[in-house]
PDB file of C-alpha atoms in Angstrom:
ATOM      1  CA  GLN A 389       6.419 -24.910  16.099  1.00 93.00           C
ATOM      2  CA  VAL A 390       4.222 -22.286  17.700  1.00 95.00           C
ATOM      3  CA  GLN A 391       2.145 -23.387  20.666  1.00 97.00           C
ATOM      4  CA  LEU A 392      -0.397 -21.310  22.548  1.00 98.00           C
ATOM      5  CA  VAL A 393      -1.821 -23.044  25.621  1.00 98.00           C
ATOM      6  CA  GLU A 394      -4.757 -21.499  27.442  1.00 97.00           C
ATOM      7  CA  SER A 395      -5.743 -22.171  31.034  1.00 97.00           C
ATOM      8  CA  GLY A 396      -8.018 -20.718  33.694  1.00 98.00           C
ATOM      9  CA  GLY A 397     -11.442 -21.328  32.243  1.00 97.00           C
ATOM     10  CA  GLY A 398     -14.281 -22.819  34.250  1.00 98.00           C
ATOM     11  CA  LEU A 399     -17.764 -22.379  35.654  1.00 98.00           C
ATOM     12  CA  VAL A 400     -18.590 -19.216  37.575  1.00 98.00           C
ATOM     13  CA  GLN A 401     -21.725 -17.471  38.751  1.00 98.00           C
ATOM     14  CA  ALA A 402     -22.825 -14.190  37.224  1.00 98.00           C
ATOM     15  CA  GLY A 403     -20.921 -11.322  38.812  1.00 98.00           C
ATOM     16  CA  GLY A 404     -17.883 -13.492  39.461  1.00 98.00           C
ATOM     17  CA  SER A 405     -14.364 -13.363  38.094  1.00 98.00           C
ATOM     18  CA  LEU A 406     -11.944 -15.553  36.193  1.00 98.00           C
ATOM     19  CA  ARG A 407      -8.382 -15.055  35.005  1.00 98.00           C
ATOM     20  CA  LEU A 408      -7.327 -16.689  31.768  1.00 98.00           C
ATOM     21  CA  SER A 409      -3.688 -17.334  30.917  1.00 98.00           C
ATOM     22  CA  CYS A 410      -2.057 -18.165  27.608  1.00 98.00           C
ATOM     23  CA  ALA A 411       1.482 -19.536  27.596  1.00 98.00           C
ATOM     24  CA  ALA A 412       3.298 -19.152  24.285  1.00 98.00           C
ATOM     25  CA  SER A 413       6.252 -21.075  22.918  1.00 97.00           C
ATOM     26  CA  GLY A 414       7.981 -21.473  19.561  1.00 96.00           C
ATOM     27  CA  LEU A 415       7.809 -17.789  18.664  1.00 95.00           C
ATOM     28  CA  THR A 416       9.625 -14.569  19.480  1.00 95.00           C
ATOM     29  CA  PHE A 417       6.964 -13.434  21.904  1.00 96.00           C
ATOM     30  CA  SER A 418       7.974  -9.779  22.037  1.00 94.00           C
ATOM     31  CA  ARG A 419       7.384  -9.427  18.282  1.00 95.00           C
ATOM     32  CA  TYR A 420       3.755 -10.421  18.567  1.00 97.00           C
ATOM     33  CA  ALA A 421       0.629  -8.625  19.573  1.00 98.00           C
ATOM     34  CA  MET A 422      -1.427 -11.071  21.613  1.00 98.00           C
ATOM     35  CA  GLY A 423      -5.102 -11.312  22.272  1.00 98.00           C
ATOM     36  CA  TRP A 424      -8.313 -13.150  22.927  1.00 98.00           C
ATOM     37  CA  PHE A 425     -11.311 -14.068  20.835  1.00 98.00           C
ATOM     38  CA  ARG A 426     -14.350 -16.067  21.899  1.00 98.00           C
ATOM     39  CA  GLN A 427     -16.920 -18.272  20.249  1.00 98.00           C
ATOM     40  CA  ALA A 428     -20.316 -19.188  21.632  1.00 97.00           C
ATOM     41  CA  PRO A 429     -22.313 -22.150  20.261  1.00 93.00           C
ATOM     42  CA  GLY A 430     -23.860 -21.320  16.920  1.00 96.00           C
ATOM     43  CA  LYS A 431     -22.063 -17.999  16.664  1.00 97.00           C
ATOM     44  CA  GLU A 432     -19.017 -16.719  14.841  1.00 97.00           C
ATOM     45  CA  ARG A 433     -15.714 -16.194  16.592  1.00 97.00           C
ATOM     46  CA  GLU A 434     -15.612 -12.647  17.923  1.00 98.00           C
ATOM     47  CA  PHE A 435     -12.943 -10.258  19.100  1.00 98.00           C
ATOM     48  CA  VAL A 436     -12.554  -9.729  22.869  1.00 98.00           C
ATOM     49  CA  ALA A 437      -9.254  -7.954  23.564  1.00 98.00           C
ATOM     50  CA  PHE A 438      -5.764  -7.465  22.171  1.00 98.00           C
ATOM     51  CA  ILE A 439      -2.497  -6.041  23.465  1.00 98.00           C
ATOM     52  CA  ASN A 440       0.535  -4.812  21.547  1.00 97.00           C
ATOM     53  CA  TRP A 441       4.050  -6.224  21.878  1.00 95.00           C
ATOM     54  CA  SER A 442       5.089  -3.959  24.751  1.00 93.00           C
ATOM     55  CA  GLY A 443       1.825  -3.896  26.655  1.00 93.00           C
ATOM     56  CA  GLY A 444       1.549  -0.179  26.090  1.00 95.00           C
ATOM     57  CA  SER A 445      -1.503  -0.341  23.867  1.00 97.00           C
ATOM     58  CA  THR A 446      -4.693  -2.331  24.251  1.00 98.00           C
ATOM     59  CA  LYS A 447      -8.030  -2.659  22.484  1.00 98.00           C
ATOM     60  CA  TYR A 448     -11.294  -4.100  23.777  1.00 98.00           C
ATOM     61  CA  ALA A 449     -14.652  -5.074  22.393  1.00 98.00           C
ATOM     62  CA  ASP A 450     -17.367  -2.696  23.579  1.00 98.00           C
ATOM     63  CA  SER A 451     -19.151  -5.602  25.260  1.00 98.00           C
ATOM     64  CA  VAL A 452     -16.254  -6.218  27.671  1.00 98.00           C
ATOM     65  CA  LYS A 453     -14.819  -2.730  28.107  1.00 98.00           C
ATOM     66  CA  GLY A 454     -14.565  -1.809  31.776  1.00 98.00           C
ATOM     67  CA  ARG A 455     -14.971  -5.434  32.896  1.00 98.00           C
ATOM     68  CA  PHE A 456     -12.053  -7.261  31.250  1.00 98.00           C
ATOM     69  CA  THR A 457      -8.362  -6.383  31.396  1.00 98.00           C
ATOM     70  CA  ILE A 458      -5.675  -7.803  29.135  1.00 98.00           C
ATOM     71  CA  SER A 459      -2.025  -7.838  30.160  1.00 98.00           C
ATOM     72  CA  ARG A 460       1.200  -9.624  29.267  1.00 98.00           C
ATOM     73  CA  ASP A 461       4.479 -10.720  30.819  1.00 97.00           C
ATOM     74  CA  ASN A 462       7.147 -10.851  28.129  1.00 97.00           C
ATOM     75  CA  ALA A 463       9.637 -12.451  30.522  1.00 96.00           C
ATOM     76  CA  LYS A 464       7.279 -15.425  30.898  1.00 97.00           C
ATOM     77  CA  ASN A 465       5.855 -15.456  27.350  1.00 98.00           C
ATOM     78  CA  THR A 466       2.371 -15.250  28.804  1.00 98.00           C
ATOM     79  CA  VAL A 467      -0.717 -13.159  28.168  1.00 98.00           C
ATOM     80  CA  PHE A 468      -3.577 -12.815  30.636  1.00 98.00           C
ATOM     81  CA  LEU A 469      -7.245 -11.880  30.538  1.00 98.00           C
ATOM     82  CA  GLN A 470      -8.751 -10.795  33.829  1.00 98.00           C
ATOM     83  CA  MET A 471     -12.519 -11.061  33.578  1.00 98.00           C
ATOM     84  CA  ASN A 472     -14.660  -9.386  36.220  1.00 98.00           C
ATOM     85  CA  SER A 473     -18.402  -8.849  36.582  1.00 98.00           C
ATOM     86  CA  LEU A 474     -19.026 -11.827  34.338  1.00 98.00           C
ATOM     87  CA  LYS A 475     -22.400 -12.180  32.644  1.00 98.00           C
ATOM     88  CA  PRO A 476     -24.151 -15.246  31.197  1.00 97.00           C
ATOM     89  CA  GLU A 477     -23.601 -13.769  27.726  1.00 97.00           C
ATOM     90  CA  ASP A 478     -19.845 -14.073  28.286  1.00 98.00           C
ATOM     91  CA  THR A 479     -20.230 -17.863  28.098  1.00 98.00           C
ATOM     92  CA  ALA A 480     -18.045 -19.134  25.252  1.00 98.00           C
ATOM     93  CA  VAL A 481     -14.853 -20.908  24.352  1.00 98.00           C
ATOM     94  CA  TYR A 482     -12.056 -18.364  24.703  1.00 98.00           C
ATOM     95  CA  TYR A 483      -9.144 -18.581  22.267  1.00 98.00           C
ATOM     96  CA  CYS A 484      -5.707 -17.062  22.598  1.00 98.00           C
ATOM     97  CA  ALA A 485      -4.338 -15.538  19.391  1.00 98.00           C
ATOM     98  CA  ALA A 486      -0.972 -14.238  18.179  1.00 98.00           C
ATOM     99  CA  ASN A 487      -0.559 -11.635  15.458  1.00 97.00           C
ATOM    100  CA  LEU A 488       2.822 -10.440  14.234  1.00 95.00           C
ATOM    101  CA  TYR A 489       3.558  -6.872  15.362  1.00 90.00           C
ATOM    102  CA  VAL A 490       0.079  -5.271  15.284  1.00 94.00           C
ATOM    103  CA  ILE A 491      -3.179  -5.399  17.169  1.00 95.00           C
ATOM    104  CA  THR A 492      -6.085  -6.849  15.225  1.00 95.00           C
ATOM    105  CA  THR A 493      -9.804  -7.240  15.807  1.00 96.00           C
ATOM    106  CA  LYS A 494     -10.371  -9.570  12.847  1.00 96.00           C
ATOM    107  CA  ALA A 495     -10.538 -13.309  13.438  1.00 94.00           C
ATOM    108  CA  SER A 496      -9.112 -13.882   9.962  1.00 94.00           C
ATOM    109  CA  GLU A 497      -5.792 -12.206  10.752  1.00 94.00           C
ATOM    110  CA  PRO A 498      -3.980 -13.917  13.660  1.00 95.00           C
ATOM    111  CA  SER A 499      -1.358 -16.363  12.491  1.00 93.00           C
ATOM    112  CA  ASP A 500      -1.585 -18.675  15.477  1.00 96.00           C
ATOM    113  CA  TRP A 501      -4.299 -19.894  17.807  1.00 98.00           C
ATOM    114  CA  GLY A 502      -4.625 -21.879  20.986  1.00 98.00           C
ATOM    115  CA  GLN A 503      -7.019 -24.763  21.441  1.00 97.00           C
ATOM    116  CA  GLY A 504      -9.412 -22.767  23.564  1.00 97.00           C
ATOM    117  CA  THR A 505     -10.699 -22.847  27.127  1.00 98.00           C
ATOM    118  CA  GLN A 506     -14.351 -23.021  28.117  1.00 98.00           C
ATOM    119  CA  VAL A 507     -15.861 -20.232  30.204  1.00 98.00           C
ATOM    120  CA  THR A 508     -19.381 -20.802  31.498  1.00 98.00           C
ATOM    121  CA  VAL A 509     -21.248 -18.140  33.454  1.00 98.00           C
ATOM    122  CA  SER A 510     -24.402 -19.255  35.230  1.00 98.00           C
ATOM    123  CA  SER A 511     -27.248 -16.903  36.028  1.00 94.00           C
TER     124      SER A 511
END
């Protein structure tokens, strides 16, 4: 049974930083591209960042490019999202996602999801 468990969310002031972690179990981690989506109240789930199986390729939403960095540790089955220069519009529930082999930006494609972690950025 695949489990993705996010941690690291919280309340931060605008301009601050947070680091999200997602610990994966029940899957062959190195076969999966891993990533993050987010969903704000009343809005659809949207792509944030994704990383390929080796960590050698990444993709970011334009809204977070230059501020967020995705990385992974295959020895620990964990993916990270370092979020800097946070803005109030980054407020959302952040979801970890796993997609077999390839990076995706479509919320309909990942095969597995975490439960989400709340990120709130105050102005």
